[in-house]
Coordinates of C-alpha atoms in Angstrom, one line a residue:
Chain A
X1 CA 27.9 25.6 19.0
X2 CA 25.7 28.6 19.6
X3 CA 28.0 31.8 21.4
X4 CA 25.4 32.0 24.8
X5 CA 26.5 35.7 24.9
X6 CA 25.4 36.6 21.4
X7 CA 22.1 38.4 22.1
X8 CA 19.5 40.1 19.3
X9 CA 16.8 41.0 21.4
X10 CA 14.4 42.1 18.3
X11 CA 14.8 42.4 14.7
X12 CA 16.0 45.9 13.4
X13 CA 14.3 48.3 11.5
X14 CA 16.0 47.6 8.4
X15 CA 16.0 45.6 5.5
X16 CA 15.7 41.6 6.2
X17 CA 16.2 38.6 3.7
X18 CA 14.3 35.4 3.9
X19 CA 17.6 33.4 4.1
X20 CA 17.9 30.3 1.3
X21 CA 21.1 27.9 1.8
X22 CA 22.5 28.8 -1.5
X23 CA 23.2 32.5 -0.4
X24 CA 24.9 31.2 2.8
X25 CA 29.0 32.4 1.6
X26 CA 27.4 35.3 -0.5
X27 CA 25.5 36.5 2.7
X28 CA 28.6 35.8 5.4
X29 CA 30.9 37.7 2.6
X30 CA 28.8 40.8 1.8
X31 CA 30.8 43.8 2.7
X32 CA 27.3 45.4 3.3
X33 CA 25.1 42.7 4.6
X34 CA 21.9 42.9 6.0
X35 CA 21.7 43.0 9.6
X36 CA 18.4 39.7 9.8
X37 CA 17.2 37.3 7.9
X38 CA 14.1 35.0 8.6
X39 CA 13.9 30.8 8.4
X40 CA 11.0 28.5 7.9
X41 CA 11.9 26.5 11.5
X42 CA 10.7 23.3 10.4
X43 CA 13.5 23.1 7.5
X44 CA 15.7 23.0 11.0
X45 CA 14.3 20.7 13.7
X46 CA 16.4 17.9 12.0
X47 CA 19.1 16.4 14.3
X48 CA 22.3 18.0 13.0
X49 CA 24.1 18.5 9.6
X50 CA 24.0 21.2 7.4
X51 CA 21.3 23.0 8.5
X52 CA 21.3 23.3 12.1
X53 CA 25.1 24.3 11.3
X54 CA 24.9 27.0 9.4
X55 CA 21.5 28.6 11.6
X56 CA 24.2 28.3 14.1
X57 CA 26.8 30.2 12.2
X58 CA 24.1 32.4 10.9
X59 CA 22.5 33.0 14.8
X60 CA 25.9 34.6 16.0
X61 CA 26.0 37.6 12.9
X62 CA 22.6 38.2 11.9
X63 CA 19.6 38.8 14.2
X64 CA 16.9 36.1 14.0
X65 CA 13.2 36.0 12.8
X66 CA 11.9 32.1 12.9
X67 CA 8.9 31.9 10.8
X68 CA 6.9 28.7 11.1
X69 CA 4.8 27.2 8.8
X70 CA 3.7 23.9 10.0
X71 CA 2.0 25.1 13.6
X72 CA -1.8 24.9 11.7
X73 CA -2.8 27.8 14.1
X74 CA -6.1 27.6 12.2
X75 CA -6.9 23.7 12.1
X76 CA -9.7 22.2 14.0
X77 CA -7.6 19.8 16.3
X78 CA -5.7 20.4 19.0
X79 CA -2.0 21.9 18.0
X80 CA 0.8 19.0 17.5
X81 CA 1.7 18.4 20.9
X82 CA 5.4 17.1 19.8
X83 CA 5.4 19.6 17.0
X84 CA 5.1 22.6 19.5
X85 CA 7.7 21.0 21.8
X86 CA 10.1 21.2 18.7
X87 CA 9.4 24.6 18.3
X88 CA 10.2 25.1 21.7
X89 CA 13.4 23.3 21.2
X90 CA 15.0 25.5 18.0
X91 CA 13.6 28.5 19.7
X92 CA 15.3 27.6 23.0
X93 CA 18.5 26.8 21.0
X94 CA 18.6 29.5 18.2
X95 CA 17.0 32.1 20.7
X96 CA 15.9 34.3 17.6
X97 CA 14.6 38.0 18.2
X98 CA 10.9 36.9 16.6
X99 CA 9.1 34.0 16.5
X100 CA 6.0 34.5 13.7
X101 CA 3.4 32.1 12.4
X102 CA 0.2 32.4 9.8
X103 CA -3.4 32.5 9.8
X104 CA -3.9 29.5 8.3
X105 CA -4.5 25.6 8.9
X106 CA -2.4 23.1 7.3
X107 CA -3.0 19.6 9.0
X108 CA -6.0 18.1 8.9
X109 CA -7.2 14.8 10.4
X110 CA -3.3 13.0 10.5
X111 CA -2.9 14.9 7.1
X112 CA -0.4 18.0 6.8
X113 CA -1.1 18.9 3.5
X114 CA 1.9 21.2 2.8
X115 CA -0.2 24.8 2.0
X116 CA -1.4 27.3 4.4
X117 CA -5.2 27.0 3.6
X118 CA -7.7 30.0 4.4
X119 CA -10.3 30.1 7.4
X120 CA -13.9 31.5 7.8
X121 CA -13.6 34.1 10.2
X122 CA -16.7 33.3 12.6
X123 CA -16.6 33.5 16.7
X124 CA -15.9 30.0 16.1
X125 CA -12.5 30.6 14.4
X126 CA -11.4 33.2 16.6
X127 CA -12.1 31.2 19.4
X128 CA -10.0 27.9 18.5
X129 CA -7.2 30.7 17.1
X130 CA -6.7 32.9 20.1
X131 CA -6.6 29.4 21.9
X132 CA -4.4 28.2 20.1
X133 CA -2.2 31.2 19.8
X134 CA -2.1 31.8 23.8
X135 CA -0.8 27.9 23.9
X136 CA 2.2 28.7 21.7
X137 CA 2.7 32.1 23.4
X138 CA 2.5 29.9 26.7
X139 CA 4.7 27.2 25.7
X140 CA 7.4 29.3 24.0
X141 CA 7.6 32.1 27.0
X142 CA 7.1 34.7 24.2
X143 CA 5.0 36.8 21.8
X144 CA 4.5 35.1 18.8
X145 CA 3.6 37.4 16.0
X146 CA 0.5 36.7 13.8
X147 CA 0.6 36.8 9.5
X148 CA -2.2 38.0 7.4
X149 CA -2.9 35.4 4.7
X150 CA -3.3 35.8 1.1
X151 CA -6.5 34.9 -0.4
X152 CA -8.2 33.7 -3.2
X153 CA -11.4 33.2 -1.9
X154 CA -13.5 33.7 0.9
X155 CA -16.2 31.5 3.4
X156 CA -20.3 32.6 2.8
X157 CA -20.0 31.4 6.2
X158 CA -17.8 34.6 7.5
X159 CA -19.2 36.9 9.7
X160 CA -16.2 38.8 10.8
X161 CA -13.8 41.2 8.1
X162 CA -10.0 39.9 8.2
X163 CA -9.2 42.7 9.9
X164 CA -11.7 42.5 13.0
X165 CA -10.9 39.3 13.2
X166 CA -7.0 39.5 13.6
X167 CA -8.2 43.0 15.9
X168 CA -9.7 40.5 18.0
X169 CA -7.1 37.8 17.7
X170 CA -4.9 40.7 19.1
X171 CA -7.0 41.6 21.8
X172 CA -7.8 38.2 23.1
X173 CA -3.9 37.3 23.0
X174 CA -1.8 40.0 23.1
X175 CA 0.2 38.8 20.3
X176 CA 2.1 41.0 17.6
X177 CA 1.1 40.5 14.1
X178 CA 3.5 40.7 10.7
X179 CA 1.9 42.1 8.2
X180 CA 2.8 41.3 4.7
X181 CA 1.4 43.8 2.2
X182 CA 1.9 41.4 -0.9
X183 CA -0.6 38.9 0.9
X184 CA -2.8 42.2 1.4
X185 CA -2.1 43.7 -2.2
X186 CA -2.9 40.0 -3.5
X187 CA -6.2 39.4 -1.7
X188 CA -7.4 43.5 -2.5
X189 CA -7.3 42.3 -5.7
X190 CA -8.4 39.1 -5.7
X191 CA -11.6 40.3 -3.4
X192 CA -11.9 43.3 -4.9
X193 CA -10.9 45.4 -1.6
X194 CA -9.2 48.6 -1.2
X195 CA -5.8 47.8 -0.4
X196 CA -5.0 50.8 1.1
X197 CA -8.2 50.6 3.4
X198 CA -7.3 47.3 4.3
X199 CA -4.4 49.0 5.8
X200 CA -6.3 51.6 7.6
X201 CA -8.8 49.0 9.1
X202 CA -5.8 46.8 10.4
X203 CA -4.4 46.8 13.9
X204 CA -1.7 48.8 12.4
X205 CA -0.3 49.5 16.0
X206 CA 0.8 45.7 16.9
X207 CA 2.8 45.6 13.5
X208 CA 6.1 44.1 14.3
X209 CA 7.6 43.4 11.4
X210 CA 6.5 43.6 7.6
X211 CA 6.8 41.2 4.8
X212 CA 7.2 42.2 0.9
X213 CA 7.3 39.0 -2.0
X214 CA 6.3 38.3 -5.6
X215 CA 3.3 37.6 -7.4
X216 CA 2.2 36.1 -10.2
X217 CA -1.0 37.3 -12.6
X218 CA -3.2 34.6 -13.4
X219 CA -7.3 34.6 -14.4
X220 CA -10.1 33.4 -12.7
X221 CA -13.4 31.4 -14.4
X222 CA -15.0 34.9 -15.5
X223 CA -11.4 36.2 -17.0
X224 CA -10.6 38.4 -13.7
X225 CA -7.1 38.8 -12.5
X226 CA -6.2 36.2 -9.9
X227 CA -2.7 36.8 -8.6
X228 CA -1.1 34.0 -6.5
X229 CA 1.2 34.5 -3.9
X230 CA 4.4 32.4 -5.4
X231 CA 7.0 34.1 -3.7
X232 CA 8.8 33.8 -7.0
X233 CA 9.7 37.1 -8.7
X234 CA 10.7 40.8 -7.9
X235 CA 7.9 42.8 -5.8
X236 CA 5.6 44.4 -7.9
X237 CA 5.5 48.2 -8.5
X238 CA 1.9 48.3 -6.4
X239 CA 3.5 46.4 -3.7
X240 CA 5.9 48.8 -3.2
X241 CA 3.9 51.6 -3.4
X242 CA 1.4 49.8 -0.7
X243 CA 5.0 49.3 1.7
X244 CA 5.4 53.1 1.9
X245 CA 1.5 53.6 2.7
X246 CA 2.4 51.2 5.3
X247 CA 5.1 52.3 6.5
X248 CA 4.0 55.9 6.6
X249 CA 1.6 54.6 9.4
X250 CA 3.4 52.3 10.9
X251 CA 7.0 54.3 11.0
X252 CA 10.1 52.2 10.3
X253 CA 10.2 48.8 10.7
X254 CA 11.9 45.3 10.0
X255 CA 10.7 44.5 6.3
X256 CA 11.7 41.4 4.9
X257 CA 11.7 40.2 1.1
X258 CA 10.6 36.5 0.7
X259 CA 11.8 34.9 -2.4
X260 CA 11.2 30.7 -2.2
X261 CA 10.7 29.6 -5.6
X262 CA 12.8 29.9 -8.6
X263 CA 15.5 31.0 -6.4
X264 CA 17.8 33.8 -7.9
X265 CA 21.3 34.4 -7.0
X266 CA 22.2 36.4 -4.4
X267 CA 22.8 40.1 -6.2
X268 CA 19.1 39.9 -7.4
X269 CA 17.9 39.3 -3.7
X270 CA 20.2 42.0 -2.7
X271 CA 19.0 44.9 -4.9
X272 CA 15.5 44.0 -3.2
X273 CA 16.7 44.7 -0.1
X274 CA 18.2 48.1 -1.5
X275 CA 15.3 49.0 -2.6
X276 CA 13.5 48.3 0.7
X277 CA 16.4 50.5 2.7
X278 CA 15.3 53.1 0.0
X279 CA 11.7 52.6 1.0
X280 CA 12.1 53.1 4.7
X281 CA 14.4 56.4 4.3
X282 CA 11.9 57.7 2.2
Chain B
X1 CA -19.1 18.4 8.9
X2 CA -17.4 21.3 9.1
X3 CA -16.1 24.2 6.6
X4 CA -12.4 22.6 6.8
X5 CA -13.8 19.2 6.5
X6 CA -15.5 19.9 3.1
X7 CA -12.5 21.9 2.2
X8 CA -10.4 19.2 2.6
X9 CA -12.5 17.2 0.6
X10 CA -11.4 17.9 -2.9
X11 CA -7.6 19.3 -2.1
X12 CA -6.0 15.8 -3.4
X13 CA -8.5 14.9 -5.8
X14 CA -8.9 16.6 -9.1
X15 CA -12.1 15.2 -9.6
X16 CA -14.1 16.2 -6.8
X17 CA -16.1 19.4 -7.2
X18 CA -15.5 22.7 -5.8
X19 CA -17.0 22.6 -2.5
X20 CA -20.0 24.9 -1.4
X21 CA -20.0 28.4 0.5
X22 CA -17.2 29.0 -1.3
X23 CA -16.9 32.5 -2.8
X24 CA -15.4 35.5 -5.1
X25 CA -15.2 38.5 -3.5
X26 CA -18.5 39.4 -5.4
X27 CA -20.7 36.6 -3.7
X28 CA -20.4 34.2 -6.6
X29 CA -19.1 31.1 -6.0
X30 CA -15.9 30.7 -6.1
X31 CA -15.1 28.2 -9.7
X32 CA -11.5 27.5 -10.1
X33 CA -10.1 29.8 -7.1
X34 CA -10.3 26.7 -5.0
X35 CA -8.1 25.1 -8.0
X36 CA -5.6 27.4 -6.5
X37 CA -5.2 25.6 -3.3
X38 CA -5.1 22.3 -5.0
X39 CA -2.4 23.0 -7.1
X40 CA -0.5 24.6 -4.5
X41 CA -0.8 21.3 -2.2
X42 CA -0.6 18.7 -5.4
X43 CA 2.7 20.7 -7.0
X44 CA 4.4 21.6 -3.4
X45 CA 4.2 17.8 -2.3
X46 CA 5.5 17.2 -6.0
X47 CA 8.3 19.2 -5.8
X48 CA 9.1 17.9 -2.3
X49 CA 9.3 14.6 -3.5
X50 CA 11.4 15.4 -6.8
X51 CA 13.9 17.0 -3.9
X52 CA 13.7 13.9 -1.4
X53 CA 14.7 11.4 -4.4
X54 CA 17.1 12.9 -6.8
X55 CA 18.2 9.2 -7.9
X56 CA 14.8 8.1 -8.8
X57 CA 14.0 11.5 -10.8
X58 CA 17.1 11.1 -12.2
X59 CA 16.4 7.2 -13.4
X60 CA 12.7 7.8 -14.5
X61 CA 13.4 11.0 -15.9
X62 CA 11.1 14.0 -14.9
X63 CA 8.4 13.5 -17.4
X64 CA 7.4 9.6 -16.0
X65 CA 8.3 10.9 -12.4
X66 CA 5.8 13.8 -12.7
X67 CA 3.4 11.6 -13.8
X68 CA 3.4 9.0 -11.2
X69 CA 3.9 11.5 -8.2
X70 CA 0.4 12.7 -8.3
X71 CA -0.6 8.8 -7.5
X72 CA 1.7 8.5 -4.5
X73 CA 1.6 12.0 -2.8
X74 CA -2.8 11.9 -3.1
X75 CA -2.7 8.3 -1.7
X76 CA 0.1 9.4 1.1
X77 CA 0.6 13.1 1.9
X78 CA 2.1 13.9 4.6
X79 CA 2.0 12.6 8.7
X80 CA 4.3 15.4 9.6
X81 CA 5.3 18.9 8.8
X82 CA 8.7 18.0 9.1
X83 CA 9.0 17.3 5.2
X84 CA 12.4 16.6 5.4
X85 CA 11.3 12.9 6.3
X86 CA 8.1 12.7 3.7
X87 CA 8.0 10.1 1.2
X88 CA 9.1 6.8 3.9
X89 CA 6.2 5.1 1.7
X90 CA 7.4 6.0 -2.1
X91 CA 9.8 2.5 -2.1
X92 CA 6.9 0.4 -1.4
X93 CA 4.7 2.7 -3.7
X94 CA 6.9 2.0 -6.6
X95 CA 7.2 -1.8 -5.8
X96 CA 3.9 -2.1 -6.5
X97 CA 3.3 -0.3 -9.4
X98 CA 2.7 -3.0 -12.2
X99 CA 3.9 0.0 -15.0
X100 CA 7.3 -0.5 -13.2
X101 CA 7.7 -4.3 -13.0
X102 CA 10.6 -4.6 -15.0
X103 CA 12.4 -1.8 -12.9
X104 CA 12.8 -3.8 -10.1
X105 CA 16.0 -2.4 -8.9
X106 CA 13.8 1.3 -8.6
X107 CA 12.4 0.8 -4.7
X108 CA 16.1 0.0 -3.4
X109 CA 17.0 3.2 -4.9
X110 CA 14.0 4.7 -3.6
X111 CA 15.5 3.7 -0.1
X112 CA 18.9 4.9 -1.4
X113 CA 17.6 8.3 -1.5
X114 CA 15.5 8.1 1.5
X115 CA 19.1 7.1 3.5
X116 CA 21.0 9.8 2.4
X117 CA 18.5 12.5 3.3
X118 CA 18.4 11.1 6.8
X119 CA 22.2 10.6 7.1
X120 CA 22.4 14.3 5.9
X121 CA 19.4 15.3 8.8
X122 CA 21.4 13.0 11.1
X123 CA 22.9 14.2 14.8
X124 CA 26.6 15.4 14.6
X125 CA 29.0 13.2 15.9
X126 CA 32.8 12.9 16.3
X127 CA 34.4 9.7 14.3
X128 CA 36.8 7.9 16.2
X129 CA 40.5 8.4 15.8
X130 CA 41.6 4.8 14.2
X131 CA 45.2 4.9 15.7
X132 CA 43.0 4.4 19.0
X133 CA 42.1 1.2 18.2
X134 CA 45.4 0.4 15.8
X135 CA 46.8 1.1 19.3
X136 CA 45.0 -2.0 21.4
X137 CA 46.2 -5.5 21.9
X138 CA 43.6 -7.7 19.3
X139 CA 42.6 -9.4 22.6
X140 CA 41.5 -6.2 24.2
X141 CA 40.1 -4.6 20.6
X142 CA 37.8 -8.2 20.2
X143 CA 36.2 -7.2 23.5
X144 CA 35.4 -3.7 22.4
X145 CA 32.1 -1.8 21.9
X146 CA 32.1 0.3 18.9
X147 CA 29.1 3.1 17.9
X148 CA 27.7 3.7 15.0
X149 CA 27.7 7.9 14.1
X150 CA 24.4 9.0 14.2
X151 CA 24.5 9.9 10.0
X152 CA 25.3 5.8 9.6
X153 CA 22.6 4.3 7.3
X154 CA 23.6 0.5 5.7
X155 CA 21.5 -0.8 2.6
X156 CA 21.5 -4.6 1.7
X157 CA 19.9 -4.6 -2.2
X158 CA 19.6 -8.1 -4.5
X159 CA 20.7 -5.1 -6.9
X160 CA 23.8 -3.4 -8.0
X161 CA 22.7 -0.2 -6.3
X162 CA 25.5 0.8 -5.4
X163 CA 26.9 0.8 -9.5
X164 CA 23.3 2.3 -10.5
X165 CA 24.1 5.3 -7.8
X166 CA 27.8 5.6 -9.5
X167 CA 26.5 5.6 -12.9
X168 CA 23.7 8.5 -12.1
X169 CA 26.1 10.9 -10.4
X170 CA 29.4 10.0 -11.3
X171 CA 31.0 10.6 -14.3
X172 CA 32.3 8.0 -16.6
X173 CA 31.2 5.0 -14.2
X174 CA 30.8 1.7 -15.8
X175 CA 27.1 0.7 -16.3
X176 CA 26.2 -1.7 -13.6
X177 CA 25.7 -5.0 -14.2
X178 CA 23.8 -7.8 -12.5
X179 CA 24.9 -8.7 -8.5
X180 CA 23.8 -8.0 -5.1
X181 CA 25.5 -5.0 -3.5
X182 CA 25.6 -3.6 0.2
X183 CA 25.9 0.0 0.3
X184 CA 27.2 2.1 3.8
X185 CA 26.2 5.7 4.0
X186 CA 27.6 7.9 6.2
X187 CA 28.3 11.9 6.3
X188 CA 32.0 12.7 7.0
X189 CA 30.9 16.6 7.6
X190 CA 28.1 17.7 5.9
X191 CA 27.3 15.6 2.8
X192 CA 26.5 11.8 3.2
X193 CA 29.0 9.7 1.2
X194 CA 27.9 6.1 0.0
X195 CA 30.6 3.5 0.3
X196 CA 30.8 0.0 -1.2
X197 CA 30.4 -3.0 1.6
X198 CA 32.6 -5.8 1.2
X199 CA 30.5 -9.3 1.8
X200 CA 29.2 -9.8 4.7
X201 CA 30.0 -6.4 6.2
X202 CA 26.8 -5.1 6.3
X203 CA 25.7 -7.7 8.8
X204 CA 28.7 -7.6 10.7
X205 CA 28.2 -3.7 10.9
X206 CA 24.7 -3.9 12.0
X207 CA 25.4 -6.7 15.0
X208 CA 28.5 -4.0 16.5
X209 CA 25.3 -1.2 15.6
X210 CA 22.8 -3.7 18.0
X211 CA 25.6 -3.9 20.6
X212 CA 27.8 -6.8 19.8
X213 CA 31.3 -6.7 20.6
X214 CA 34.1 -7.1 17.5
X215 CA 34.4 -10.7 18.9
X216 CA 30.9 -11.4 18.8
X217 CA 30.0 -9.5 15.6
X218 CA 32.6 -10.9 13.6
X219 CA 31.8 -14.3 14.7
X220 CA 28.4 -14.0 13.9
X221 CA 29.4 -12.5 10.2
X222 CA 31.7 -15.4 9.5
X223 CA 28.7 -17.8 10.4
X224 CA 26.6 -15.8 7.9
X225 CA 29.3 -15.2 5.1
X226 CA 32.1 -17.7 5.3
X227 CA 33.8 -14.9 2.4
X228 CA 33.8 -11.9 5.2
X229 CA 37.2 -10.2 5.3
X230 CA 37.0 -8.7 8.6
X231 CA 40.5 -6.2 7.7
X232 CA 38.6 -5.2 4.0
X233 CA 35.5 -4.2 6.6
X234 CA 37.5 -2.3 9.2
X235 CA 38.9 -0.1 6.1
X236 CA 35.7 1.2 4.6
X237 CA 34.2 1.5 8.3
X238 CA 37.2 3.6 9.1
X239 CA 37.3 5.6 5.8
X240 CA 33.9 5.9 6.3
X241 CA 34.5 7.6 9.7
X242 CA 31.3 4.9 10.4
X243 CA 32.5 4.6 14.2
X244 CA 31.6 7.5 16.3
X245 CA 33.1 6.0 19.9
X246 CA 34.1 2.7 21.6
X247 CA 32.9 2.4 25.0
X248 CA 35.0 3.2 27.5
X249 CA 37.0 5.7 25.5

């Protein structure tokens, strides 16, 4: 059962862990834990067991982000009806201090295809996002923050830079946006963008919380780097280097490491987040 | 149609060319940067289906499951994003696959794994305390309701699946040999447990699961299974924790 008295009103501006099931004891037992962690909500809108019991357990100790990834803010059809009220559900019950989704479509037709695929930003876009965006803000009685994406490509048929468009996405909403610089450092590469003007072009002010992950280095058809966002080793050096830009305009704030594949145990996720408390002391 | 319609096009099929309007970040079109998004959907509905059946992988091994999974998860991705329930079609899929005739026992275990992962997904309940019912008068207990917990799956197979599970995750279990076998899964806290159904039990469970009374349910299994041992049931239901309430209590 969830302790109704037990109240994080936002995430602190400190280090934060995307939580993974295997760290559960390591995290409870830390004599120094971190004081959030973030979960993908649809790995708990099952019906009980395991999962919803440890969130529980979790929900009381640590403040709460709930990241979805299955909303398809982006997709051409209306949102999932049933799929927002189960949001509504695990937000109502885990009352976390954030709720944050992507830019980014993911169902298609009756299709979820698993990936959070990229947009051309057009009037068109921002239209059917912001719409969609003010419907979960609606439903769920609360802001819902806004992630960049990482990309690999972009739409001929774009009219609008990323940044405009989430500016506009902000002002037509009101929402609050996460801003994870590894999806910024990937895509400055990728595109061949300044990072760091990126940054200055972004609606730095509505930054609510911060994201940091791994990369890997890959090449594209004419032999130029391609990095892909797998969320599967240590930040990179330039990552960290882009955090402090960041945070040096943003002031502190939450900043969370994501690690989701190839998983390592818990004291390699920890010195990340050491190194992120280093970052916003600095 | 649109830009997310052509988009879509190729994700699931390797053979379909990248679409137009497509780009680097230099205006040229963009050549195997849209590979990136197929892989990611191919290999992430991959690896979600290598988590969802852990027996199967197991059986097949990962090289022969890797190779099949591209078949089944481009011919059914997902319906939902709730992956935790993706893959209700891989049993079927396998059944049909003419490579794996002579695996014939592989789509029960297919439906194996699928009935653990929902016992483990399954709503919390409280078993019921067996001295409860030790405690009634057998013609008051005959007229009882019972509920099945929530986390309660039952699998009838024409094949030892219950042995073939054993021998996978247990170690030192004799290799199964030929027979029927009824399997009950249930999740005593946290990990679904499978348990071996005595004949005629997995009927008998299902009819108290539809709403029968122990009377009526355990007439109905002896017409069915003239062999049903209605004491060797009530053990593994209550070992199982199987029964969540009876009415009235």
């Amino acid at each position: 059962m969830l302790d109704s008295t037990r109240q994080f009103d936002r995430l602190p501006n400190t280090p934060g862990v995307g939580y993974k099931p295997q760290h559960f004891k390591q995290l409870c037992d830390d004599p120094d834990p971190v004081e959030w962690i973030e979960v993908h909500a649809e790995n708990y809108m099952g019906d009980g067991g395991r999962p919803r019991a440890q969130l529980a357990a979790l929900s009381e100790r640590f403040a709460l982000s709930i990241h979805g990834v299955g909303l398809s803010i982006g997709g051409e059809m209306p949102l999932d009806v049933d799929h927002l009220k189960r949001l509504k559900a695990l937000c109502d019950w885990a009352k976390p201090a954030s709720f944050s989704e992507h830019l980014a479509w993911s169902t298609h037709g009756s299709e979820f295809l698993n990936d959070l695929l990229p947009l051309p930003y057009t009037p068109a876009t921002l239209a059917r996002v912001a719409d969609h965006i003010n419907q979960v803000q609606d439903t769920l009685s609360r802001k819902m923050l806004l992630e960049n994406p990482s990309s690999y490509l972009v739409f001929a048929a774009s009219t609008l830079s990323e940044t405009d468009f989430i500016a506009e996405v902000v002002h037509k909403t009101s929402c609050g946006l996460l801003l994870d610089v590894n999806n910024v450092f990937i895509s400055s590469v990728n595109l061949g963008i300044s990072a760091s003007h990126y940054i200055d072009a972004y609606p730095i002010n509505h930054v609510h919380e911060i994201h940091v992950g791994g990369h890997d280095t890959q090449t594209d058809d004419s032999g130029a780097p391609l990095l892909i966002d797998t969320h599967g080793q240590p930040v990179d050096e330039p990552v960290w280097e882009l955090l402090k830009y960041t945070l040096g305009k943003t002031g502190p704030k939450p900043v969370l490491v994501e690690w989701d594949n190839d998983v390592p145990d818990w004291p390699a996720l920890q010195a990340e987040t050491k190194r992120i408390a280093e970052v916003l002391a600095a | 149609m649109t830009s997310l319609d052509t988009f879509r096009m190729g994700l699931l099929d390797p053979g379909y060319p990248v679409p137009k309007g497509l780009e680097n970040g230099t205006r040229q079109a963009a050549g195997n940067r849209y590979d990136v998004y197929r892989n990611n959907v191919t290999h992430s509905l991959i690896a979600a289906l290598r988590t969802a059946f852990p027996l199967v992988y197991k059986i097949l091994g990962g090289k022969s499951f890797d190779t099949l999974a591209p078949a089944f998860v481009r011919a059914h991705p997902p319906r939902s994003p709730l992956m935790m329930h993706y893959g209700a079609e891989f049993p079927q899929f396998l059944a049909d696959m003419p490579e794996l005739s002579k695996f014939g026992y592989l789509a029960d275990c297919a439906k194996l794994d699928l009935a653990f992962r929902a016992s483990y997904h399954a709503a919390d309940t409280v078993p019921i305390d067996p001295t409860v019912l030790q405690s009634l008068p057998l013609d008051v207990l005959m007229q009882e309701r019972m509920l099945l917990a929530a986390s309660t799956r039952i699998l009838r197979s024409n094949w030892p699946i219950f042995d073939i599970w054993r021998f996978n995750n247990v170690a030192d279990a004799p290799k199964p040999t030929p027979q029927a076998q009824d399997v009950l899964i249930t999740r005593p806290e946290f990990d679904p447990q499978p348990y071996l159904l005595p004949m005629g039990a997995a009927f008998w469970l299902n009819r108290l699961g539809m709403g029968d009374t122990f009377e009526q349910a355990y007439d109905a299994a002896l017409a069915a299974t003239p062999e049903f041992d209605l004491s060797k049931s009530l053990i593994v239901a209550f070992q199982s924790a199987a029964f969540c309430k009876v009415q009235g209590f």
